[in-house]
Amino acid sequence: MTPALFAYRLTTYAASPFLGLVLSGRARKGKEDYLRLHERYAKRLPPRRPGPLVWLHGASVGESGLLLELGRRMIAARPGLMLVFTSQTVTSARILGPLLPDNAIHAMAPLDTPQAARRFIQHWKPDLCVFAEGEIWPNLIHEARKSGARTALVNARMTQTSAEGWQKVRGLFRQLVGNFDIVLAADLDTGQRLESLLGRPVRAAGNLKSALPPPSANEVEMTRIAANFIAGRRCLLAASTHPGEEELFLDAAAALNEDAALIIAPRHPERGDEIEALLKQRGLRHARRAKGVQPDKRDRVLLADTMGEMGTWLRLADAVYLGGGHAEGVGGHNPLEPIRLSRPVATGPRVHNFADLMASLEASGLVHTVDGPAALHAFLQAPPPVPEDALAKLAAEADEPMLLTLGVLLPLVPRPLLEGNDGAWESQR
């Protein structure tokens, strides 16, 4: 154990008695679910079924979505497999829950303290632990490795700033990630940064999010909203917005020479009160989805502060402003969902989390970078058509990262010794 890992474990152990106050404060702000706080301590967890188990952990909505698709495909290849998904945000938990396969459950991610990490690993006894993107939690990884579980980091993404930070504790990083059975980078830049830190080759498999299908839509709601709210107007969507981006979108839309129907779907629906106050301040007639108000053609804005309906809003939109590219410290959001639905997409320049993907998509005309209100207004006024040849190429290449990832993960999952024998499993450790 490196001195850095020892210090981290000691610090998190000492902080454990005070974390209840932190979680209670977060719950009061809507950032934790009071009814699921016990899961954060890895207590009162559902029973573990016999047979092989894979634990898949992602931080929030985006990571959970790609892990859900990965998990579905793993179950298709190993029908007796049990999956445990964990994530850290209330939003991801609420979205993921109804979408889980029959032999999968979701739990809130345990706190990364020695006690909670040990309880979690000892309860589930995972055969394989899959961490997505930048989820590197020392205590959980330490306990997983100590238990004999196989470990994988998939769709890994690392900015230059993060890489420089890890360089200061390179020994800790090598002890944690260097011992992973599988490390797959989402892009070439991340692959090179990980190679520098680990001192060994790292394969850039490509971004798993490219394989995700567009979110589903409620056809009944689409028909109702199209008839009553859009009512023949163009529909412009601001999707996954953060503070400051709603103002930018409204400024750009105010300069349009038409009465377009506007939909604002914030990244975090709990910001509904804040955004509604902005709409009232600007004197914009609106309907708020979370309050059950049905919009009509007299409304200028539909505030879609709900979860699980993005597929509906994307299909109603004629053009999409994707948030996360103008907000400080976010780094952009995945643009592939609206692109796959043939929607023109614009976003801000701060997209370092998707740098390679955005550069490729922009070069092919599938996404457009806008700096401020004037550029966004120009985009909303006359969205460029989506190039069909680039869209077809994207579709043809979309599944490659997922297939490659499955190909290296599945050999780590135990399989039945004999066909039809559900009680005996072959360990491939």
XYZ file of C-alpha atoms in Angstrom:
429
model
C 0.000 0.000 0.000
C 1.428 3.358 -1.049
C 1.727 6.166 1.519
C -0.875 8.141 -0.474
C -3.427 5.315 -0.307
C -2.737 4.802 3.402
C -3.263 8.533 4.036
C -6.486 8.522 1.989
C -7.882 5.535 3.853
C -6.972 7.062 7.205
C -8.548 10.398 6.290
C -11.796 8.885 5.016
C -11.991 6.625 8.073
C -11.616 9.637 10.382
C -14.223 11.616 8.416
C -16.837 8.840 8.531
C -18.640 9.994 11.736
C -19.319 13.403 10.192
C -20.616 12.280 6.807
C -24.154 11.864 8.103
C -24.394 15.641 8.550
C -23.122 16.151 5.011
C -25.637 13.721 3.520
C -28.522 15.224 5.521
C -27.601 18.665 4.229
C -27.507 17.375 0.670
C -30.878 15.688 1.155
C -32.419 18.985 2.275
C -31.218 20.490 -1.006
C -32.710 17.634 -3.036
C -29.297 16.179 -3.872
C -29.882 12.974 -1.898
C -32.924 10.781 -1.353
C -33.760 10.577 2.372
C -35.309 7.141 1.839
C -32.110 5.766 0.303
C -29.440 7.239 2.570
C -28.830 3.785 4.078
C -27.558 2.647 0.681
C -24.816 5.265 0.855
C -23.518 3.411 3.923
C -23.968 0.026 2.151
C -26.589 -1.028 4.689
C -29.963 -2.813 4.296
C -29.090 -3.901 0.761
C -31.202 -6.431 -1.182
C -30.055 -10.072 -0.977
C -27.487 -11.407 -3.404
C -28.654 -14.204 -5.666
C -26.435 -17.238 -6.369
C -24.385 -17.157 -9.539
C -22.083 -14.634 -11.188
C -22.551 -10.926 -10.457
C -21.219 -7.858 -12.233
C -21.175 -4.471 -10.502
C -21.338 -1.482 -12.861
C -20.676 1.980 -11.445
C -21.124 5.378 -13.088
C -21.406 8.817 -11.565
C -24.515 10.271 -13.152
C -27.020 10.118 -16.015
C -24.591 9.866 -18.927
C -22.412 7.147 -17.440
C -25.442 5.211 -16.189
C -26.956 5.224 -19.668
C -23.937 3.694 -21.344
C -23.529 1.132 -18.545
C -27.194 0.169 -18.898
C -26.681 -0.629 -22.578
C -23.452 -2.485 -21.770
C -25.247 -4.453 -19.053
C -28.122 -5.399 -21.341
C -25.685 -6.832 -23.842
C -23.786 -8.697 -21.149
C -27.028 -10.330 -19.993
C -27.825 -11.305 -23.585
C -24.484 -13.111 -23.720
C -24.700 -14.519 -20.143
C -28.428 -15.029 -19.383
C -27.846 -16.123 -15.765
C -25.881 -13.001 -14.890
C -26.996 -10.624 -12.116
C -26.162 -6.934 -12.449
C -25.862 -4.302 -9.722
C -25.810 -0.718 -10.963
C -24.705 2.133 -8.725
C -24.689 5.876 -9.321
C -24.331 8.977 -7.187
C -27.113 11.343 -8.247
C -30.834 11.350 -7.515
C -31.578 12.115 -11.169
C -29.659 9.095 -12.459
C -31.338 6.818 -9.902
C -34.822 7.924 -10.918
C -34.134 7.580 -14.627
C -32.305 4.258 -14.401
C -34.742 2.465 -12.087
C -37.632 1.850 -14.541
C -35.236 0.830 -17.340
C -33.408 -1.980 -15.553
C -33.550 -5.555 -16.888
C -35.349 -8.127 -14.716
C -32.166 -9.556 -13.216
C -30.637 -6.191 -12.302
C -31.000 -3.743 -9.439
C -29.898 -0.180 -8.759
C -28.382 1.040 -5.500
C -27.047 4.447 -4.583
C -23.256 4.374 -4.689
C -21.664 3.712 -1.305
C -19.550 6.376 0.310
C -15.875 5.810 -0.390
C -14.944 5.126 3.215
C -13.146 1.948 4.296
C -16.178 0.763 6.280
C -18.840 1.347 3.588
C -16.605 0.010 0.802
C -15.896 -3.165 2.767
C -19.587 -3.749 3.554
C -20.563 -3.199 -0.077
C -17.990 -5.606 -1.516
C -18.541 -8.251 1.161
C -22.313 -8.143 0.591
C -22.343 -8.359 -3.206
C -19.152 -10.402 -3.740
C -18.885 -9.196 -7.362
C -17.052 -11.314 -9.900
C -16.382 -8.275 -12.072
C -16.410 -4.570 -11.171
C -16.842 -2.132 -14.062
C -16.131 1.553 -13.498
C -17.095 4.099 -16.159
C -15.189 7.140 -17.367
C -13.468 8.923 -14.444
C -14.848 6.957 -11.493
C -11.737 6.158 -9.478
C -12.614 5.592 -5.809
C -9.590 4.300 -3.869
C -11.373 2.474 -1.039
C -13.881 0.730 -3.296
C -11.185 -0.287 -5.753
C -8.931 -1.472 -2.924
C -11.671 -3.623 -1.375
C -12.697 -5.009 -4.768
C -9.165 -6.052 -5.616
C -8.649 -7.509 -2.123
C -11.775 -9.660 -2.585
C -10.360 -11.201 -5.749
C -12.848 -9.531 -8.077
C -11.747 -8.659 -11.601
C -11.806 -4.926 -12.362
C -12.255 -2.837 -15.502
C -12.246 0.854 -16.327
C -14.255 1.461 -19.505
C -14.938 4.535 -21.602
C -12.216 6.232 -19.585
C -11.970 9.979 -20.052
C -9.288 12.190 -18.546
C -8.606 15.866 -19.149
C -5.098 17.304 -19.151
C -5.837 19.029 -15.832
C -6.861 15.718 -14.239
C -3.788 14.007 -15.653
C -1.544 16.676 -14.141
C -3.261 16.207 -10.787
C -2.761 12.433 -10.859
C 0.898 12.891 -11.792
C 1.436 14.278 -8.276
C 0.281 10.945 -6.816
C 1.364 8.723 -9.661
C 2.198 5.832 -7.340
C -1.350 5.822 -5.988
C -2.799 5.928 -9.505
C -0.642 3.008 -10.603
C -1.607 0.978 -7.551
C -5.301 1.589 -8.202
C -5.723 1.658 -11.984
C -2.496 -0.052 -12.982
C -3.789 -3.288 -11.490
C -7.090 -3.179 -13.397
C -7.575 -6.177 -15.640
C -9.003 -3.963 -18.387
C -8.468 -0.250 -19.119
C -10.173 1.141 -22.224
C -10.029 4.818 -23.167
C -12.876 6.682 -24.851
C -10.501 8.729 -27.029
C -6.897 8.924 -28.155
C -5.969 11.858 -25.891
C -7.176 10.016 -22.796
C -5.364 6.896 -23.951
C -2.079 8.794 -24.202
C -2.549 10.401 -20.771
C -3.298 7.050 -19.187
C -0.292 5.470 -20.889
C 1.911 8.208 -19.439
C 0.532 7.656 -15.946
C 0.498 3.857 -16.034
C 3.650 3.226 -18.031
C 1.932 0.660 -20.260
C -0.147 0.690 -23.457
C -3.817 1.658 -23.146
C -6.262 0.886 -25.926
C -8.563 3.655 -27.178
C -11.748 1.687 -27.869
C -13.844 4.718 -28.768
C -16.735 6.355 -26.949
C -19.394 3.878 -25.783
C -22.010 6.612 -25.960
C -21.876 6.315 -29.737
C -23.723 2.993 -29.431
C -26.615 4.283 -27.325
C -29.986 4.430 -29.095
C -31.967 7.686 -28.971
C -34.203 7.929 -25.895
C -37.763 6.731 -26.324
C -40.734 9.067 -26.681
C -44.350 9.148 -25.577
C -46.303 9.251 -28.828
C -49.513 10.383 -27.133
C -47.779 13.300 -25.435
C -45.956 14.203 -28.631
C -49.232 14.436 -30.535
C -50.926 16.459 -27.791
C -48.069 18.942 -27.381
C -47.543 19.321 -31.124
C -51.221 20.172 -31.606
C -51.847 22.323 -28.535
C -48.503 24.036 -27.871
C -46.417 24.046 -31.039
C -49.515 24.542 -33.206
C -47.649 24.942 -36.488
C -44.786 27.023 -35.111
C -41.142 26.057 -35.352
C -40.004 24.356 -32.141
C -36.594 25.148 -30.633
C -35.190 23.109 -27.754
C -32.604 24.014 -25.119
C -31.547 20.595 -23.768
C -29.500 19.713 -20.680
C -28.914 23.352 -19.765
C -27.026 24.686 -16.751
C -27.198 28.066 -14.946
C -26.629 30.909 -17.391
C -27.449 28.854 -20.467
C -31.197 29.414 -20.248
C -30.559 33.183 -20.376
C -28.310 32.722 -23.398
C -30.964 30.666 -25.191
C -33.744 33.132 -24.387
C -31.611 36.090 -25.526
C -30.928 34.376 -28.843
C -34.570 33.368 -29.299
C -35.844 36.871 -28.452
C -34.130 38.223 -31.558
C -35.888 35.799 -33.907
C -38.296 37.322 -36.403
C -40.932 34.718 -35.549
C -42.949 33.422 -32.608
C -41.203 30.073 -32.238
C -42.289 27.586 -29.586
C -39.485 27.187 -27.049
C -38.781 24.165 -24.847
C -36.261 24.337 -21.992
C -35.243 20.959 -20.523
C -32.621 21.627 -17.821
C -29.949 19.067 -17.010
C -31.116 19.104 -13.386
C -34.924 19.274 -13.111
C -34.695 20.479 -9.508
C -33.720 23.876 -10.945
C -37.326 24.334 -12.101
C -38.144 27.077 -9.560
C -35.048 29.030 -10.573
C -35.843 28.843 -14.290
C -39.522 29.662 -13.759
C -38.479 32.789 -11.857
C -36.355 33.776 -14.875
C -39.305 33.293 -17.242
C -41.560 35.405 -15.016
C -38.909 38.103 -14.790
C -38.824 38.283 -18.570
C -42.597 38.288 -18.848
C -42.692 35.109 -20.908
C -45.935 33.169 -20.845
C -45.055 29.588 -20.036
C -46.266 26.201 -18.824
C -44.312 24.204 -16.284
C -44.290 20.483 -16.896
C -43.470 19.477 -13.304
C -46.662 21.202 -12.110
C -48.776 19.235 -14.572
C -49.725 22.332 -16.584
C -50.672 21.544 -20.185
C -49.155 24.126 -22.560
C -51.182 25.764 -25.304
C -50.421 27.922 -28.326
C -50.553 31.114 -26.247
C -47.466 29.922 -24.316
C -44.050 30.959 -25.531
C -42.106 28.458 -23.385
C -42.615 24.922 -22.132
C -40.431 24.404 -19.063
C -39.759 20.669 -19.215
C -38.418 20.204 -15.679
C -39.129 16.479 -15.582
C -37.095 13.318 -16.046
C -37.228 10.599 -18.678
C -38.898 12.709 -21.394
C -35.931 13.969 -23.383
C -36.807 11.652 -26.274
C -40.140 13.440 -26.630
C -38.594 16.919 -26.625
C -35.885 15.954 -29.124
C -38.431 14.581 -31.579
C -40.602 17.697 -31.323
C -37.681 20.060 -31.919
C -36.667 21.517 -35.272
C -33.281 22.531 -33.838
C -31.442 21.860 -30.573
C -29.204 24.024 -28.413
C -27.287 21.542 -26.250
C -26.218 22.885 -22.866
C -23.007 22.231 -20.990
C -20.770 24.019 -23.488
C -21.199 27.529 -22.060
C -21.438 26.688 -18.338
C -18.297 26.932 -16.253
C -16.733 23.613 -15.262
C -19.179 21.281 -17.045
C -17.249 20.359 -20.173
C -20.150 19.713 -22.536
C -22.697 16.938 -22.997
C -23.086 14.063 -25.432
C -24.602 15.393 -28.712
C -25.268 12.012 -30.312
C -28.899 11.631 -29.197
C -30.240 14.648 -31.131
C -27.865 13.988 -34.018
C -29.203 10.445 -34.440
C -32.685 11.926 -34.719
C -31.432 14.157 -37.588
C -31.710 17.359 -35.568
C -29.359 20.285 -36.184
C -27.320 20.749 -32.978
C -25.409 23.736 -31.608
C -23.436 23.938 -28.392
C -20.854 26.117 -26.670
C -17.065 25.938 -27.017
C -16.303 24.444 -23.571
C -16.646 20.777 -24.517
C -13.374 19.307 -23.252
C -15.123 16.172 -21.956
C -15.962 15.288 -25.560
C -13.094 17.033 -27.364
C -12.279 14.329 -29.941
C -15.921 13.461 -30.582
C -16.962 17.098 -30.962
C -14.077 17.852 -33.306
C -15.028 14.927 -35.522
C -18.730 15.794 -35.498
C -18.083 19.458 -36.219
C -15.776 18.599 -39.103
C -18.546 16.491 -40.625
C -21.194 19.200 -40.102
C -23.176 17.262 -37.489
C -22.645 19.747 -34.657
C -21.996 23.498 -34.589
C -20.072 25.531 -32.025
C -21.542 28.933 -31.098
C -19.759 31.449 -28.885
C -22.569 33.711 -27.721
C -26.123 35.003 -28.272
C -25.443 36.412 -31.739
C -24.009 33.138 -33.063
C -26.744 31.116 -31.375
C -29.383 33.444 -32.832
C -27.957 32.899 -36.316
C -28.085 29.131 -35.787
C -31.663 29.181 -34.470
C -32.785 31.509 -37.238
C -31.514 29.222 -40.009
C -30.242 25.857 -38.719
C -27.901 24.190 -41.247
C -29.325 20.968 -42.713
C -28.000 17.718 -41.303
C -25.638 16.083 -43.862
C -27.156 12.674 -44.572
C -23.895 11.093 -45.738
C -22.154 12.002 -42.456
C -25.150 10.680 -40.519
C -25.017 7.380 -42.382
C -21.284 7.038 -41.701
C -21.835 7.756 -38.010
C -24.502 5.059 -37.818
C -22.242 2.508 -39.495
C -19.401 3.118 -37.016
C -21.526 3.585 -33.892
C -21.434 0.057 -32.472
C -17.717 -0.645 -32.758
C -16.694 0.658 -29.277
C -19.454 -1.371 -27.586
C -18.550 -4.580 -29.414
C -14.874 -4.167 -28.582
C -15.654 -3.514 -24.901
C -17.928 -6.546 -24.680
C -15.250 -8.657 -26.323
C -12.732 -7.948 -23.560
C -15.148 -7.959 -20.598
C -17.083 -11.164 -21.229
C -14.063 -13.487 -20.782
C -13.804 -12.134 -17.220
C -17.363 -13.246 -16.367
C -17.881 -16.819 -15.086
C -20.028 -19.078 -17.266
C -21.997 -22.294 -16.513
C -19.906 -25.464 -16.324
C -22.649 -27.333 -18.167
C -25.515 -26.086 -20.278
C -28.707 -26.017 -18.230
C -26.808 -26.296 -14.923
C -27.746 -23.076 -13.125
C -25.988 -24.027 -9.922
C -22.431 -24.622 -11.130
C -20.260 -21.899 -12.562
C -16.793 -21.877 -14.010
C -14.495 -19.197 -12.631
C -12.161 -17.681 -15.200
C -9.936 -15.947 -12.683
